[in-house]
Short mmCIF file of C-alpha atoms and ligand atoms in Angstrom, two decimals:
data_model
loop_
_atom_site.label_atom_id
_atom_site.label_comp_id
_atom_site.label_asym_id
_atom_site.label_seq_id
_atom_site.Cartn_x
_atom_site.Cartn_y
_atom_site.Cartn_z
CA MET A 27 266.54 -11.93 43.66
CA SER A 28 264.02 -14.30 45.28
CA THR A 29 262.84 -17.50 43.53
CA TRP A 30 260.14 -17.00 40.89
CA HIS A 31 257.05 -19.18 40.64
CA PRO A 32 253.68 -18.45 39.09
CA LEU A 33 252.33 -17.12 42.41
CA SER A 34 255.42 -15.31 43.69
CA PHE A 35 253.75 -12.03 42.68
CA ARG A 36 251.42 -12.42 45.67
CA ASP A 37 254.22 -11.40 48.06
CA ARG A 38 254.69 -8.04 46.32
CA PRO A 39 252.81 -4.75 46.60
CA ILE A 40 250.40 -4.36 43.70
CA ALA A 41 248.92 -1.45 41.78
CA GLN A 42 245.46 -1.95 40.32
CA GLY A 43 245.18 -5.15 42.32
CA VAL A 44 242.04 -7.23 42.06
CA SER A 45 241.18 -8.48 45.59
CA TYR A 46 238.22 -10.80 45.81
CA PRO A 47 236.17 -10.83 49.04
CA ASP A 48 235.53 -14.59 48.83
CA GLN A 49 238.93 -16.32 48.98
CA ALA A 50 237.48 -19.84 48.78
CA LYS A 51 235.55 -19.00 45.62
CA LEU A 52 238.69 -17.51 44.12
CA GLU A 53 240.74 -20.67 44.78
CA THR A 54 238.00 -23.00 43.39
CA THR A 55 237.81 -20.87 40.25
CA LEU A 56 241.59 -20.83 39.82
CA THR A 57 241.75 -24.58 40.24
CA ARG A 58 239.32 -25.07 37.41
CA LEU A 59 241.03 -22.42 35.24
CA ARG A 60 244.39 -24.22 35.65
CA GLN A 61 242.89 -27.47 34.31
CA LEU A 62 241.43 -26.03 31.05
CA PRO A 63 243.22 -26.39 27.76
CA PRO A 64 245.39 -23.41 26.74
CA LEU A 65 244.27 -20.69 24.30
CA VAL A 66 247.64 -20.46 22.60
CA THR A 67 250.64 -22.73 22.30
CA SER A 68 254.31 -22.27 23.11
CA TRP A 69 255.34 -22.79 19.47
CA GLU A 70 253.06 -19.93 18.36
CA VAL A 71 254.54 -17.79 21.13
CA GLU A 72 258.07 -18.61 19.97
CA ARG A 73 257.18 -17.91 16.37
CA LEU A 74 255.84 -14.49 17.32
CA LYS A 75 259.00 -13.82 19.37
CA ALA A 76 261.14 -14.56 16.26
CA HIS A 77 258.98 -12.18 14.18
CA LEU A 78 259.38 -9.48 16.88
CA ALA A 79 263.14 -9.98 16.84
CA ASP A 80 262.99 -9.28 13.07
CA ALA A 81 260.86 -6.17 13.68
CA ALA A 82 263.40 -4.85 16.18
CA LYS A 83 266.01 -5.03 13.40
CA GLY A 84 263.67 -3.26 10.97
CA GLU A 85 263.01 -6.42 8.94
CA ARG A 86 259.30 -6.62 9.80
CA PHE A 87 256.72 -4.11 10.99
CA VAL A 88 254.22 -4.71 13.78
CA LEU A 89 250.59 -3.67 13.65
CA GLN A 90 248.90 -4.05 17.01
CA GLY A 91 245.34 -2.94 17.54
CA GLY A 92 241.76 -3.47 18.63
CA ASP A 93 239.33 -2.33 21.26
CA CYS A 94 240.38 -0.47 24.37
CA ALA A 95 238.10 -2.86 26.33
CA GLU A 96 236.72 -5.95 24.68
CA THR A 97 233.45 -7.06 26.27
CA LEU A 98 231.85 -10.49 26.58
CA GLN A 99 228.95 -9.11 24.51
CA ASP A 100 231.46 -8.43 21.67
CA CYS A 101 231.88 -12.18 21.17
CA GLN A 102 229.76 -12.23 18.01
CA PRO A 103 230.85 -13.34 14.53
CA GLU A 104 230.14 -10.05 12.71
CA LEU A 105 232.00 -8.01 15.34
CA ILE A 106 234.98 -10.35 15.33
CA SER A 107 235.23 -10.43 11.55
CA VAL A 108 235.09 -6.65 11.09
CA LYS A 109 237.91 -6.26 13.59
CA MET A 110 239.95 -8.79 11.68
CA LYS A 111 239.06 -7.14 8.43
CA ILE A 112 240.29 -3.66 9.36
CA LEU A 113 243.55 -5.05 10.82
CA LEU A 114 244.14 -7.08 7.65
CA GLN A 115 243.40 -4.18 5.36
CA MET A 116 245.64 -1.77 7.28
CA SER A 117 248.38 -4.37 7.25
CA LEU A 118 248.22 -4.66 3.48
CA VAL A 119 248.52 -0.93 3.05
CA LEU A 120 251.60 -1.06 5.32
CA VAL A 121 253.11 -4.00 3.49
CA HIS A 122 252.76 -2.03 0.30
CA SER A 123 254.78 0.96 1.63
CA THR A 124 257.34 -0.86 3.76
CA MET A 125 257.80 -3.89 1.48
CA LYS A 126 258.17 -5.79 4.71
CA PRO A 127 256.01 -8.50 6.21
CA VAL A 128 253.60 -7.03 8.77
CA VAL A 129 253.04 -8.86 12.04
CA ARG A 130 249.37 -8.51 13.00
CA ILE A 131 248.57 -8.62 16.72
CA GLY A 132 244.98 -8.08 17.81
CA ARG A 133 243.92 -6.65 21.14
CA MET A 134 241.45 -9.54 21.12
CA ALA A 135 240.38 -12.75 22.75
CA GLY A 136 241.07 -11.62 26.30
CA GLN A 137 241.37 -7.76 26.39
CA TYR A 138 238.85 -7.85 29.22
CA ALA A 139 240.66 -6.25 32.20
CA LYS A 140 241.12 -2.48 32.44
CA PRO A 141 243.25 -0.42 34.82
CA ARG A 142 241.38 2.64 36.13
CA SER A 143 242.64 5.99 37.44
CA GLN A 144 239.79 6.02 39.98
CA LYS A 145 239.05 3.03 42.16
CA TRP A 146 235.50 4.28 42.82
CA GLU A 147 232.81 5.76 40.69
CA VAL A 148 230.35 8.34 42.14
CA ARG A 149 227.06 9.03 40.40
CA SER A 150 224.31 11.44 41.48
CA THR A 151 220.94 9.75 41.75
CA THR A 152 217.58 10.84 43.05
CA ASP A 153 218.66 9.34 46.39
CA GLY A 154 221.80 11.42 46.49
CA ASP A 155 225.36 10.46 45.50
CA VAL A 156 226.03 6.77 45.12
CA THR A 157 229.60 5.45 45.29
CA LEU A 158 230.44 2.03 43.83
CA PRO A 159 233.69 0.29 42.73
CA ASN A 160 234.70 1.46 39.25
CA TYR A 161 234.25 -0.92 36.27
CA PHE A 162 237.52 -2.79 35.72
CA GLY A 163 236.48 -4.73 32.62
CA ASP A 164 234.34 -7.90 32.11
CA LEU A 165 237.04 -10.14 33.52
CA VAL A 166 236.67 -8.42 36.92
CA ASN A 167 233.17 -6.96 37.31
CA ARG A 168 230.27 -5.70 35.17
CA SER A 169 229.56 -2.25 33.85
CA GLY A 170 225.98 -1.81 35.20
CA PHE A 171 225.87 0.80 37.96
CA ASP A 172 224.55 -1.32 40.83
CA ALA A 173 226.28 -3.04 43.74
CA ALA A 174 225.80 -6.58 42.33
CA SER A 175 227.31 -5.67 38.93
CA ARG A 176 230.26 -3.86 40.37
CA ALA A 177 231.20 -6.56 42.92
CA PHE A 178 234.47 -8.33 42.01
CA ASP A 179 233.49 -11.83 40.96
CA PRO A 180 236.18 -14.52 40.40
CA THR A 181 233.87 -16.64 38.26
CA LEU A 182 234.06 -13.94 35.58
CA MET A 183 237.59 -15.22 34.94
CA LEU A 184 236.10 -18.55 33.78
CA THR A 185 233.41 -16.84 31.74
CA GLY A 186 236.07 -14.53 30.23
CA TYR A 187 238.33 -17.42 29.40
CA GLN A 188 235.47 -19.25 27.64
CA HIS A 189 234.59 -16.14 25.58
CA ALA A 190 238.28 -15.57 24.72
CA SER A 191 238.36 -19.20 23.56
CA MET A 192 235.21 -18.84 21.38
CA THR A 193 236.58 -15.60 19.92
CA LEU A 194 239.90 -17.17 19.12
CA ASN A 195 238.29 -20.27 17.62
CA PHE A 196 236.43 -18.11 15.13
CA VAL A 197 239.56 -16.00 14.48
CA ARG A 198 241.49 -19.15 13.68
CA SER A 199 238.87 -20.31 11.19
CA LEU A 200 238.84 -16.89 9.49
CA MET A 201 242.64 -16.92 9.30
CA ASP A 202 242.59 -20.29 7.64
CA GLY A 203 241.13 -19.12 4.37
CA GLY A 204 238.01 -17.20 5.24
CA PHE A 205 239.56 -13.91 4.22
CA ALA A 206 240.59 -14.59 0.71
CA ASP A 207 238.43 -11.91 -0.87
CA LEU A 208 239.19 -9.29 1.70
CA HIS A 209 242.72 -8.90 0.40
CA HIS A 210 241.24 -7.09 -2.57
CA PRO A 211 240.81 -3.35 -2.24
CA GLU A 212 237.77 -3.69 -4.54
CA GLN A 213 236.03 -5.11 -1.41
CA TRP A 214 237.09 -2.24 0.90
CA ASP A 215 235.08 0.73 1.92
CA LEU A 216 237.16 3.50 0.44
CA SER A 217 234.37 6.13 0.39
CA PHE A 218 236.46 8.52 2.46
CA PHE A 219 238.57 9.06 -0.70
CA GLY A 220 235.67 11.19 -1.91
CA ASN A 221 235.45 13.46 1.14
CA ALA A 222 236.01 17.15 0.49
CA VAL A 223 238.47 17.47 3.40
CA LEU A 224 240.97 15.27 1.54
CA SER A 225 243.29 17.24 -0.81
CA ASP A 226 243.38 16.25 -4.50
CA ALA A 227 247.04 15.25 -4.15
CA LEU A 228 246.35 12.90 -1.26
CA ARG A 229 243.29 11.42 -2.95
CA ALA A 230 245.34 10.68 -6.09
CA GLU A 231 248.10 9.16 -4.00
CA TYR A 232 245.74 6.90 -2.05
CA GLN A 233 244.13 5.82 -5.32
CA ARG A 234 247.52 4.96 -6.77
CA THR A 235 248.39 2.87 -3.69
CA THR A 236 245.12 1.05 -3.95
CA ASP A 237 245.54 0.36 -7.65
CA ASP A 238 249.12 -0.91 -7.09
CA LEU A 239 247.90 -3.20 -4.37
CA SER A 240 245.10 -4.61 -6.52
CA ARG A 241 247.53 -5.24 -9.37
CA ALA A 242 250.13 -6.88 -7.08
CA LEU A 243 247.51 -9.22 -5.64
CA ARG A 244 246.11 -10.21 -9.01
CA PHE A 245 249.67 -10.87 -10.19
CA MET A 246 250.32 -13.12 -7.15
CA GLU A 247 247.16 -15.04 -7.73
CA ALA A 248 247.90 -15.38 -11.45
CA LEU A 249 251.16 -17.09 -10.51
CA GLY A 250 249.38 -20.26 -9.61
CA GLU A 251 247.22 -22.13 -7.17
CA LEU A 252 249.75 -22.34 -4.40
CA SER A 253 249.97 -18.57 -4.24
CA VAL A 254 246.20 -18.19 -3.98
CA ASP A 255 246.13 -20.69 -1.19
CA GLU A 256 249.01 -19.07 0.62
CA LEU A 257 247.54 -15.62 0.13
CA SER A 258 244.23 -16.52 1.64
CA ARG A 259 245.89 -17.80 4.84
CA VAL A 260 246.62 -15.09 7.32
CA GLU A 261 248.98 -15.20 10.30
CA PHE A 262 247.51 -13.47 13.34
CA TYR A 263 248.47 -13.16 17.00
CA THR A 264 246.68 -11.99 20.13
CA CYS A 265 247.63 -9.62 22.95
CA HIS A 266 246.01 -8.15 26.00
CA GLU A 267 246.94 -6.20 29.08
CA GLY A 268 248.00 -8.66 31.79
CA LEU A 269 246.26 -6.79 34.56
CA ASN A 270 244.52 -9.53 36.49
CA LEU A 271 247.42 -11.63 37.66
CA HIS A 272 245.16 -14.30 39.19
CA TYR A 273 243.85 -15.01 35.71
CA GLU A 274 247.24 -14.92 34.02
CA SER A 275 249.02 -17.06 36.58
CA ALA A 276 246.39 -19.80 36.43
CA GLN A 277 247.24 -20.44 32.74
CA THR A 278 251.01 -20.20 33.21
CA HIS A 279 252.49 -23.65 32.67
CA LYS A 280 255.61 -25.57 31.91
CA VAL A 281 255.36 -27.25 28.55
CA PRO A 282 257.05 -30.41 27.27
CA ARG A 283 260.53 -30.07 25.73
CA ARG A 284 260.93 -26.35 26.42
CA GLU A 285 262.60 -24.37 29.13
CA GLY A 286 260.66 -22.14 31.51
CA HIS A 287 257.02 -21.19 31.90
CA TYR A 288 254.63 -20.02 29.19
CA LEU A 289 251.62 -17.80 29.68
CA LEU A 290 248.97 -19.50 27.55
CA THR A 291 246.07 -16.98 27.67
CA THR A 292 247.64 -14.89 24.94
CA HIS A 293 250.71 -14.69 22.68
CA MET A 294 251.89 -11.34 23.91
CA PRO A 295 250.73 -9.79 27.21
CA TRP A 296 251.59 -6.23 28.07
CA ILE A 297 252.14 -4.37 31.31
CA GLY A 298 250.25 -1.09 31.53
CA GLU A 299 251.57 2.38 32.31
CA ARG A 300 249.97 2.15 35.77
CA THR A 301 251.46 -1.20 36.77
CA ARG A 302 255.12 -1.13 35.69
CA GLN A 303 256.68 -0.33 39.10
CA LEU A 304 259.91 -2.35 39.27
CA ASP A 305 259.43 -3.76 42.77
CA HIS A 306 255.72 -4.50 42.33
CA ALA A 307 253.68 -7.59 41.55
CA HIS A 308 253.25 -7.20 37.76
CA ILE A 309 256.99 -7.04 37.04
CA GLU A 310 257.57 -9.94 39.43
CA PHE A 311 255.03 -12.08 37.60
CA PHE A 312 256.09 -11.18 34.04
CA ARG A 313 259.81 -11.61 34.67
CA GLY A 314 259.19 -15.34 34.99
CA ILE A 315 257.43 -16.10 31.73
CA ALA A 316 258.85 -16.92 28.30
CA ASN A 317 256.42 -14.94 26.13
CA PRO A 318 257.36 -11.65 24.52
CA ILE A 319 256.23 -8.85 26.87
CA GLY A 320 255.08 -5.36 26.11
CA VAL A 321 255.46 -2.48 28.54
CA LYS A 322 253.74 0.87 28.12
CA LEU A 323 255.93 3.90 28.71
CA GLY A 324 254.26 7.23 29.39
CA PRO A 325 255.84 10.70 29.83
CA THR A 326 256.85 10.04 33.47
CA ALA A 327 259.05 7.09 32.56
CA THR A 328 262.71 7.74 33.44
CA VAL A 329 265.88 6.41 31.89
CA GLU A 330 266.38 4.37 35.11
CA ASP A 331 262.89 2.90 34.78
CA VAL A 332 263.56 1.78 31.27
CA VAL A 333 266.98 0.28 32.01
CA GLY A 334 265.42 -1.40 35.10
CA LEU A 335 262.66 -2.87 32.98
CA CYS A 336 265.21 -4.27 30.47
CA ASP A 337 267.24 -5.84 33.37
CA ALA A 338 264.13 -7.31 35.05
CA LEU A 339 262.21 -8.57 32.00
CA ASN A 340 265.00 -9.49 29.63
CA PRO A 341 268.12 -10.18 31.64
CA LYS A 342 269.42 -12.66 29.03
CA GLU A 343 268.95 -10.18 26.19
CA GLU A 344 266.79 -12.54 24.24
CA PRO A 345 265.84 -11.11 20.82
CA GLY A 346 262.14 -10.36 20.36
CA LYS A 347 261.44 -10.62 24.10
CA LEU A 348 260.85 -7.02 25.21
CA VAL A 349 258.54 -4.58 23.42
CA LEU A 350 258.63 -1.02 24.68
CA ILE A 351 255.39 0.74 23.72
CA THR A 352 255.73 4.49 24.04
CA ARG A 353 252.62 6.62 24.62
CA MET A 354 253.87 10.07 25.41
CA GLY A 355 251.18 12.28 23.95
CA VAL A 356 251.67 14.83 21.26
CA ASP A 357 252.61 17.61 23.69
CA LYS A 358 255.36 15.61 25.39
CA VAL A 359 256.75 13.29 22.76
CA LYS A 360 259.45 15.68 21.53
CA THR A 361 260.90 16.18 25.03
CA CYS A 362 260.19 12.85 26.79
CA LEU A 363 260.99 10.29 24.11
CA PRO A 364 264.53 11.17 22.93
CA PRO A 365 266.30 10.60 26.27
CA LEU A 366 264.75 7.13 26.55
CA LEU A 367 265.73 6.16 23.01
CA GLN A 368 269.28 7.43 23.49
CA SER A 369 269.83 5.67 26.80
CA VAL A 370 268.61 2.33 25.48
CA ARG A 371 270.74 2.68 22.40
CA LYS A 372 273.84 3.52 24.46
CA THR A 373 273.39 0.45 26.64
CA GLY A 374 273.13 -1.64 23.46
CA ARG A 375 269.90 -3.34 24.74
CA ARG A 376 267.80 -5.26 22.26
CA VAL A 377 264.26 -3.94 22.39
CA LEU A 378 261.49 -3.54 19.92
CA TRP A 379 260.08 0.00 19.97
CA VAL A 380 256.41 0.46 19.19
CA VAL A 381 254.34 3.62 19.40
CA ASP A 382 250.88 3.83 20.96
CA PRO A 383 249.71 7.28 19.77
CA MET A 384 246.33 6.91 21.50
CA HIS A 385 246.77 6.91 25.28
CA GLY A 386 248.71 10.18 25.66
CA ASN A 387 246.17 12.04 23.59
CA THR A 388 242.85 11.56 25.38
CA ARG A 389 240.89 14.78 26.09
CA THR A 390 237.36 15.66 27.08
CA ALA A 391 235.31 17.24 24.27
CA SER A 392 233.08 20.25 24.82
CA SER A 393 230.19 17.80 24.55
CA GLY A 394 231.59 15.90 27.60
CA PHE A 395 232.75 12.78 25.67
CA LYS A 396 236.23 11.38 26.17
CA THR A 397 237.86 11.68 22.72
CA ARG A 398 241.09 11.82 20.74
CA SER A 399 241.89 13.84 17.65
CA PHE A 400 243.02 12.18 14.43
CA ASP A 401 245.60 14.96 13.94
CA ASP A 402 247.09 14.49 17.41
CA ILE A 403 247.41 10.76 16.79
CA GLN A 404 249.03 11.29 13.45
CA ARG A 405 251.43 13.94 14.80
CA GLU A 406 252.55 11.73 17.64
CA ILE A 407 253.44 8.99 15.15
CA ALA A 408 255.29 11.48 12.90
CA TRP A 409 257.24 12.98 15.81
CA THR A 410 258.04 9.54 17.16
CA LEU A 411 259.46 8.57 13.79
CA ASP A 412 261.55 11.80 13.86
CA ALA A 413 262.89 10.98 17.33
CA HIS A 414 263.90 7.50 16.24
CA ALA A 415 265.65 8.85 13.16
CA ASP A 416 267.57 11.33 15.37
CA ALA A 417 268.50 8.71 17.97
CA GLY A 418 269.55 6.08 15.45
CA THR A 419 266.89 3.63 16.76
CA ILE A 420 264.13 1.84 14.86
CA LEU A 421 260.38 2.26 15.24
CA GLY A 422 259.26 -1.29 14.64
CA GLY A 423 255.50 -0.97 15.02
CA VAL A 424 252.32 0.90 15.86
CA HIS A 425 249.59 0.21 18.44
CA PHE A 426 246.06 1.58 17.92
CA GLU A 427 242.74 1.52 19.65
CA MET A 428 240.36 1.00 16.74
CA THR A 429 237.31 -0.89 15.56
CA GLY A 430 235.93 -2.10 12.25
CA GLU A 431 232.62 -0.42 13.04
CA ASP A 432 231.30 2.99 12.04
CA VAL A 433 231.56 4.56 15.52
CA THR A 434 232.05 8.23 16.32
CA GLU A 435 234.57 8.34 19.17
CA CYS A 436 237.67 10.07 17.81
CA THR A 437 237.38 13.43 16.02
CA GLY A 438 238.85 14.43 12.64
CA GLY A 439 240.22 12.52 9.66
CA ALA A 440 238.68 12.78 6.21
CA ALA A 441 235.44 11.58 7.85
CA GLY A 442 235.39 15.06 9.41
CA ILE A 443 233.95 13.95 12.75
CA THR A 444 233.49 16.98 15.08
CA ASP A 445 232.94 17.24 18.85
CA ASP A 446 229.23 17.63 18.14
CA ASP A 447 229.15 14.36 16.11
CA LEU A 448 230.49 12.25 18.99
CA SER A 449 227.05 11.47 20.34
CA LEU A 450 225.95 9.87 16.99
CA ASN A 451 227.48 6.49 17.76
CA TYR A 452 229.71 6.58 20.80
CA ALA A 453 229.91 2.87 21.69
CA THR A 454 233.22 2.12 23.42
CA ALA A 455 233.27 0.32 26.76
CA CYS A 456 236.33 2.41 27.74
CA ASP A 457 238.58 4.68 25.59
CA PRO A 458 237.70 6.25 22.19
CA ARG A 459 238.71 4.19 19.13
CA LEU A 460 239.44 5.07 15.52
CA ASN A 461 236.54 3.92 13.38
CA TYR A 462 236.90 1.83 10.23
CA ARG A 463 237.56 4.73 7.87
CA GLN A 464 239.78 6.63 10.29
CA ALA A 465 241.87 3.52 10.90
CA LEU A 466 242.27 2.84 7.18
CA GLU A 467 243.11 6.52 6.50
CA MET A 468 245.69 6.37 9.30
CA ALA A 469 247.30 3.42 7.59
CA PHE A 470 247.46 5.34 4.28
CA LEU A 471 249.06 8.30 6.00
CA LEU A 472 251.59 6.18 7.90
CA SER A 473 252.36 4.31 4.75
CA ARG A 474 252.97 7.57 2.92
CA ARG A 475 255.36 8.78 5.60
CA MET A 476 257.30 5.53 5.65
CA ARG A 477 257.62 5.53 1.90
CA ALA A 478 258.96 9.11 1.99
CA ASP A 479 261.51 8.09 4.71
CA GLN A 480 262.65 5.15 2.59
CA ALA A 481 263.11 7.43 -0.43
CA LYS A 482 265.30 9.70 1.70
CA ALA A 483 267.42 6.85 3.10
C1 LIG B 11 245.43 0.52 27.24
O1 LIG B 11 246.26 0.15 26.36
O2 LIG B 11 244.19 0.33 27.11
C2 LIG B 11 245.92 1.27 28.41
C3 LIG B 11 245.20 1.35 29.53
O3 LIG B 11 247.11 1.82 28.20
P1 LIG B 11 248.13 2.55 29.21
O4 LIG B 11 248.57 1.55 30.17
O5 LIG B 11 249.20 2.94 28.26
O6 LIG B 11 247.43 3.74 29.80
CO1 LIG B 12 242.67 2.32 26.24
#
């Protein structure tokens, strides 16, 4: 294998590559980006890796989630705090059922670059059809449908980095005590408990979980001041898709007193379903960094692909290093997932398995909106858990696209959102997200299933 360095990916073919027309402007931007202070530190990255190693053994559970595409406009205190709030509340519901610490990883502070199935977008206008480059996220170009907005602009990497930094700065303040009250279910919006779609048995069970949680928290607080202080401090990590390798490589550095290179734009980057070709640029870049790395695996992933990814990204079999995020879709999960689980188990590889029940379940509603059904999402999780139980492997986490806001992008759930409701508040910059109540309800359902599994074990 050739020698790795932060720019060695440039010699490889690339899928979803971002090529800038003005090379000089690109290099000036990258020079500046390289000089800026990092967003995360190597010790945080190593701490997360240790947590992920625990999750791979079933000793922790990972909750990864956030927007499909974060936008620069989303960098606002209310929007950031509602995202944190839903992640925190879901994590408490999961702690309650698993009795394990939950590792929270937000698709935040840099989830600005999106792979697209179509390179170009065509729209009919009064002047006939207009074709422009597709929107690849705010780190690459802008969403407005005009030539200037859609041009690939390297300076957006600097703007994106600054917004990621402001977002993370606020996240860190909130983590350091700003969330004390939000631990308490009394502060949550549990109005969906009252919806007619929910059966009496489920309603009673959710209420019991909530009451248990309230009592446990009050008990912890009553133990003494240290507990209150500890409780109000929240550990939180960031992740994003490492799509734009120019951006990622500019903040990839050696750090004092540690081996290797660290990517310092985020704690845990992931490689998307469309960019995981073994001989291509993304694998070349990510094989050289010390961070834990996620890889999305869709229904076309073969056993050879998965073994190849383990060899390339984690040749030393470091615990907590490789996170395989399966996103098969409800129609394919029963056939496509088991062979992958069995082959990895047979080779004895150490990986952390996570399920993304969102990306294989996207459909177009009768009203024309891109959507996902709550039931499909829930069934993919359930069937993924079944497949792990059969294969003797461990599902160590879940990955959702969700938001703390009251949007109407996914159908179903106790909220009873129908295809016709989607137009009410369809706000995503890319894929449909679970709204606040759907996300919380999903956590209750997952929690219920995991508790039932534990009772069986
Ligand atoms: C995503 O997570 O937003 C995404 C594009 O996922 P995938 O690569 O699995 O399609
Ligand atoms: Co998405």
